[in-house]
PDB file of C-alpha atoms in Angstrom:
ATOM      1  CA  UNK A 373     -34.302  -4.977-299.916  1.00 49.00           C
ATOM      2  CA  UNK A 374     -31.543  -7.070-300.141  1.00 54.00           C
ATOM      3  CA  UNK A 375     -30.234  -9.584-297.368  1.00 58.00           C
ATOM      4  CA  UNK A 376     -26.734  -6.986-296.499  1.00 61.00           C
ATOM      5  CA  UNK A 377     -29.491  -4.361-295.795  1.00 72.00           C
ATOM      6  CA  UNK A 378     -31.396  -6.831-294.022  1.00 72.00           C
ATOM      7  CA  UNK A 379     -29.081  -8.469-291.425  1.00 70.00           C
ATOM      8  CA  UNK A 380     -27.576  -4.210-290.551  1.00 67.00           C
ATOM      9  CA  UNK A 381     -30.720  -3.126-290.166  1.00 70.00           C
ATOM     10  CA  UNK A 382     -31.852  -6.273-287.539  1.00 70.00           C
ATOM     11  CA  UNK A 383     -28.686  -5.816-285.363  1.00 66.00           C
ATOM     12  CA  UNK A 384     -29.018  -2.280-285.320  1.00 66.00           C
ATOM     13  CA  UNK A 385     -32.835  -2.602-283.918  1.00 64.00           C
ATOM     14  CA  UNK A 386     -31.165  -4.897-281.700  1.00 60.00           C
ATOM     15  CA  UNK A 387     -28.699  -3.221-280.498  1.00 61.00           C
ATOM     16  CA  UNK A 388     -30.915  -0.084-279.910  1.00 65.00           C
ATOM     17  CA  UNK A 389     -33.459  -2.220-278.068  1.00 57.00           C
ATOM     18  CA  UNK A 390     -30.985  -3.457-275.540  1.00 56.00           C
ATOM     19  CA  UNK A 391     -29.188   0.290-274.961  1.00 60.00           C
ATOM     20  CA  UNK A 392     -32.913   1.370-274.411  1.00 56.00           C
ATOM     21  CA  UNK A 393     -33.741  -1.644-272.100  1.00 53.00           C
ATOM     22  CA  UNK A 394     -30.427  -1.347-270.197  1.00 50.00           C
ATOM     23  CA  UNK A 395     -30.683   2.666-269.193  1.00 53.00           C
ATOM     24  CA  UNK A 396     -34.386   1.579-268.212  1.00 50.00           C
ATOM     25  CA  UNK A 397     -33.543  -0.800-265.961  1.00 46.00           C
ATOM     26  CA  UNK A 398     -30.789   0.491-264.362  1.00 52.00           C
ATOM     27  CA  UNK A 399     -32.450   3.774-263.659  1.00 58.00           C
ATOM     28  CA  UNK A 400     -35.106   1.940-261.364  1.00 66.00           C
ATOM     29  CA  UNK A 401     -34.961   1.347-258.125  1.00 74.00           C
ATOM     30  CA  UNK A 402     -36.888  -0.927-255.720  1.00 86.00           C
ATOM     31  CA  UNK A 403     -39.838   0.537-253.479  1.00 89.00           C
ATOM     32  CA  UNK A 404     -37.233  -0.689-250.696  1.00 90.00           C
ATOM     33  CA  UNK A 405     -34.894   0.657-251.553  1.00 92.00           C
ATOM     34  CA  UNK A 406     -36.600   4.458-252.571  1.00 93.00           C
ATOM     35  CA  UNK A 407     -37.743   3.840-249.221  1.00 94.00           C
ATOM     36  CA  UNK A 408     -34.255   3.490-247.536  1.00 95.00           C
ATOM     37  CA  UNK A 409     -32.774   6.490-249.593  1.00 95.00           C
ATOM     38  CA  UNK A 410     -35.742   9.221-248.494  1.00 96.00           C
ATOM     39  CA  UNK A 411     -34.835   8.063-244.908  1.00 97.00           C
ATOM     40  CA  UNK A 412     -31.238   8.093-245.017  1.00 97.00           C
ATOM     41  CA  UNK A 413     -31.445  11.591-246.593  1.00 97.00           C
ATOM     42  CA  UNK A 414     -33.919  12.755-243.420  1.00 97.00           C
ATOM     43  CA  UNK A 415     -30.933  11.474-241.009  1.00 97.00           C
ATOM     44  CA  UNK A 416     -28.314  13.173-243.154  1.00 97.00           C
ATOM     45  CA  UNK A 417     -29.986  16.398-243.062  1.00 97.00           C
ATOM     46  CA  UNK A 418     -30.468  16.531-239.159  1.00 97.00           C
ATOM     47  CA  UNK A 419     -26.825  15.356-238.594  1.00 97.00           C
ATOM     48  CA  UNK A 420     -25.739  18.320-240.926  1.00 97.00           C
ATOM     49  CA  UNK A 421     -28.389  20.601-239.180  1.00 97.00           C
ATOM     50  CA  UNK A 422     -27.404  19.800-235.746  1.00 96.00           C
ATOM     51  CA  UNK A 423     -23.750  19.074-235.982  1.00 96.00           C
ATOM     52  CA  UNK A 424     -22.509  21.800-238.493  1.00 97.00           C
ATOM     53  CA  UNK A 425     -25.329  24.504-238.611  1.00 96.00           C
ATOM     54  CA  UNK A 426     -25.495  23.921-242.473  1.00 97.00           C
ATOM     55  CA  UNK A 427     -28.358  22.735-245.387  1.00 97.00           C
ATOM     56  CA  UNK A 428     -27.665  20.826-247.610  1.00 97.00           C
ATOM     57  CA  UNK A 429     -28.516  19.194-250.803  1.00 97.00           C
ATOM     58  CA  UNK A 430     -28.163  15.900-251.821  1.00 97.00           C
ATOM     59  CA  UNK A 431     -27.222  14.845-255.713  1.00 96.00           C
ATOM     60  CA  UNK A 432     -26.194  11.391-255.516  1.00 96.00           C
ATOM     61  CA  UNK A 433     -26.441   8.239-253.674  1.00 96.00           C
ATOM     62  CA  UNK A 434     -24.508   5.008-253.782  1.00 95.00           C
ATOM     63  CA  UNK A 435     -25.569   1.415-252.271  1.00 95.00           C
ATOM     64  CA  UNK A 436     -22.493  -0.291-251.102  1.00 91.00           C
ATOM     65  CA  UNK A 437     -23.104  -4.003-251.611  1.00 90.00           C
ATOM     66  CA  UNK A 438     -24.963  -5.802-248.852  1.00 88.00           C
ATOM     67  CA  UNK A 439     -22.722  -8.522-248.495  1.00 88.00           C
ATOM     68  CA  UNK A 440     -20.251  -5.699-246.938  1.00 89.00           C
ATOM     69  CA  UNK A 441     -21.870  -3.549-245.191  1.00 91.00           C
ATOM     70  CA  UNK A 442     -25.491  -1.920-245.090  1.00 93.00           C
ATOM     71  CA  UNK A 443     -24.372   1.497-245.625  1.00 96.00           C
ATOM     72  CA  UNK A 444     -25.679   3.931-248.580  1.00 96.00           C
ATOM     73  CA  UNK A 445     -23.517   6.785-249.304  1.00 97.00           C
ATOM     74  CA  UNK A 446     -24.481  10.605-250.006  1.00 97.00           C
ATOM     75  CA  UNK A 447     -22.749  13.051-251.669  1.00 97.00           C
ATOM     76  CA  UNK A 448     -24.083  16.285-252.290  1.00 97.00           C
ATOM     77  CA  UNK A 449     -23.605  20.178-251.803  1.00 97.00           C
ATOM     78  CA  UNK A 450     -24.196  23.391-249.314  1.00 97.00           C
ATOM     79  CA  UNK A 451     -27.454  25.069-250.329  1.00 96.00           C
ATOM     80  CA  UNK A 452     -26.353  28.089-252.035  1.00 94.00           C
ATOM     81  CA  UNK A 453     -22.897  27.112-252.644  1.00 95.00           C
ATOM     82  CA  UNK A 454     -22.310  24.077-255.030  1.00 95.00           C
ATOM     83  CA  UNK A 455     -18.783  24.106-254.951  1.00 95.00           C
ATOM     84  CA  UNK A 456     -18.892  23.464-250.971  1.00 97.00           C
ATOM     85  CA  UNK A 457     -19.070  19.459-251.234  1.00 97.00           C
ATOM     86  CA  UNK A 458     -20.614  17.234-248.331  1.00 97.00           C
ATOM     87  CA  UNK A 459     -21.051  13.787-248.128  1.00 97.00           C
ATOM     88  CA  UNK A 460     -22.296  10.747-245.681  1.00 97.00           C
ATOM     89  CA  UNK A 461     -22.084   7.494-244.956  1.00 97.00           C
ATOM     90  CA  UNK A 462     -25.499   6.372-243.369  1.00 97.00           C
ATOM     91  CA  UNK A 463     -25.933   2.634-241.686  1.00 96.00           C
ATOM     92  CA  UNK A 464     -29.217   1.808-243.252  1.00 94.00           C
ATOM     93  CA  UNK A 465     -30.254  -0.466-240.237  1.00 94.00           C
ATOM     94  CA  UNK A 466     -30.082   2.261-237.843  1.00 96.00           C
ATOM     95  CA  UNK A 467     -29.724   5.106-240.146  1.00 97.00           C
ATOM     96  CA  UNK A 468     -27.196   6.612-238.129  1.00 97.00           C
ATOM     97  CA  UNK A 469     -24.792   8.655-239.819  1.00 97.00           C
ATOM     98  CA  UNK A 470     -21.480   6.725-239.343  1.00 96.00           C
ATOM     99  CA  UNK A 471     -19.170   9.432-241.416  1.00 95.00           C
ATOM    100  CA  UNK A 472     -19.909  13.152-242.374  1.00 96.00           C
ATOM    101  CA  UNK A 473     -17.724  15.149-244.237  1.00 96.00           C
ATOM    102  CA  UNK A 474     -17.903  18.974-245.033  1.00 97.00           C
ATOM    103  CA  UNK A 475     -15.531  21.445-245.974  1.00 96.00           C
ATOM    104  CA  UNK A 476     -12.372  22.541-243.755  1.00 95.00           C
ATOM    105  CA  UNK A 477     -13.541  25.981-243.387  1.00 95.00           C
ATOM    106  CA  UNK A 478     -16.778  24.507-241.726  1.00 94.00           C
ATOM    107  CA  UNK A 479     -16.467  23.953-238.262  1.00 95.00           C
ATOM    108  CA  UNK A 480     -18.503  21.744-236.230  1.00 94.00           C
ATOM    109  CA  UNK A 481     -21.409  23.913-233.407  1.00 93.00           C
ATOM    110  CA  UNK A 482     -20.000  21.324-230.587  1.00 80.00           C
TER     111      UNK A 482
END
């Protein structure tokens, strides 16, 4: 093998190795946090429950840095209708839901 073939070969490995370690890494998330997410999902199902009548299902979360605020954020959809968006803002001190949003057509049971 010459050297050409050599050094290509090494920074492709390399490059690989650090794609592979990067989606690795950032698809894990701390016991704590796990931990925070299952219960901010339990609070955002009961104010969606309670307040609107409506299930829903969850497809995405989002930490906002600590250093602002200690809020996660939820987005998600109506069971049986994924085109009817919902999302929340839960205070993950309290885990009070500090902002709910559903569709216009859905009107709150109070």
């Amino acid at each position: 093998m010459n050297i050409p073939n050599r050094k290509y070969l090494t920074l492709a490995f390399l490059f690989k190795w650090f794609i592979f370690a990067f989606i690795v890494l950032s698809g894990c998330m701390s016991s704590e946090q796990k931990d925070i997410l299952q219960k901010a999902e339990v609070a955002s199902l009961t104010y969606f429950k309670e307040n609107y009548g409506i299930d829903v299902e969850f497809t995405n979360h989002k930490f906002i840095p600590a250093d602002l605020s200690h809020t996660v954020s939820l987005t998600g959809y109506v069971k049986g209708n994924k085109d009817q968006e919902v999302f929340a803002m839960v205070d993950y001190d309290t885990y009070e839901v500090k902002t709910g949003s559903v569709p216009d057509h859905i009107k709150p049971l109070k």
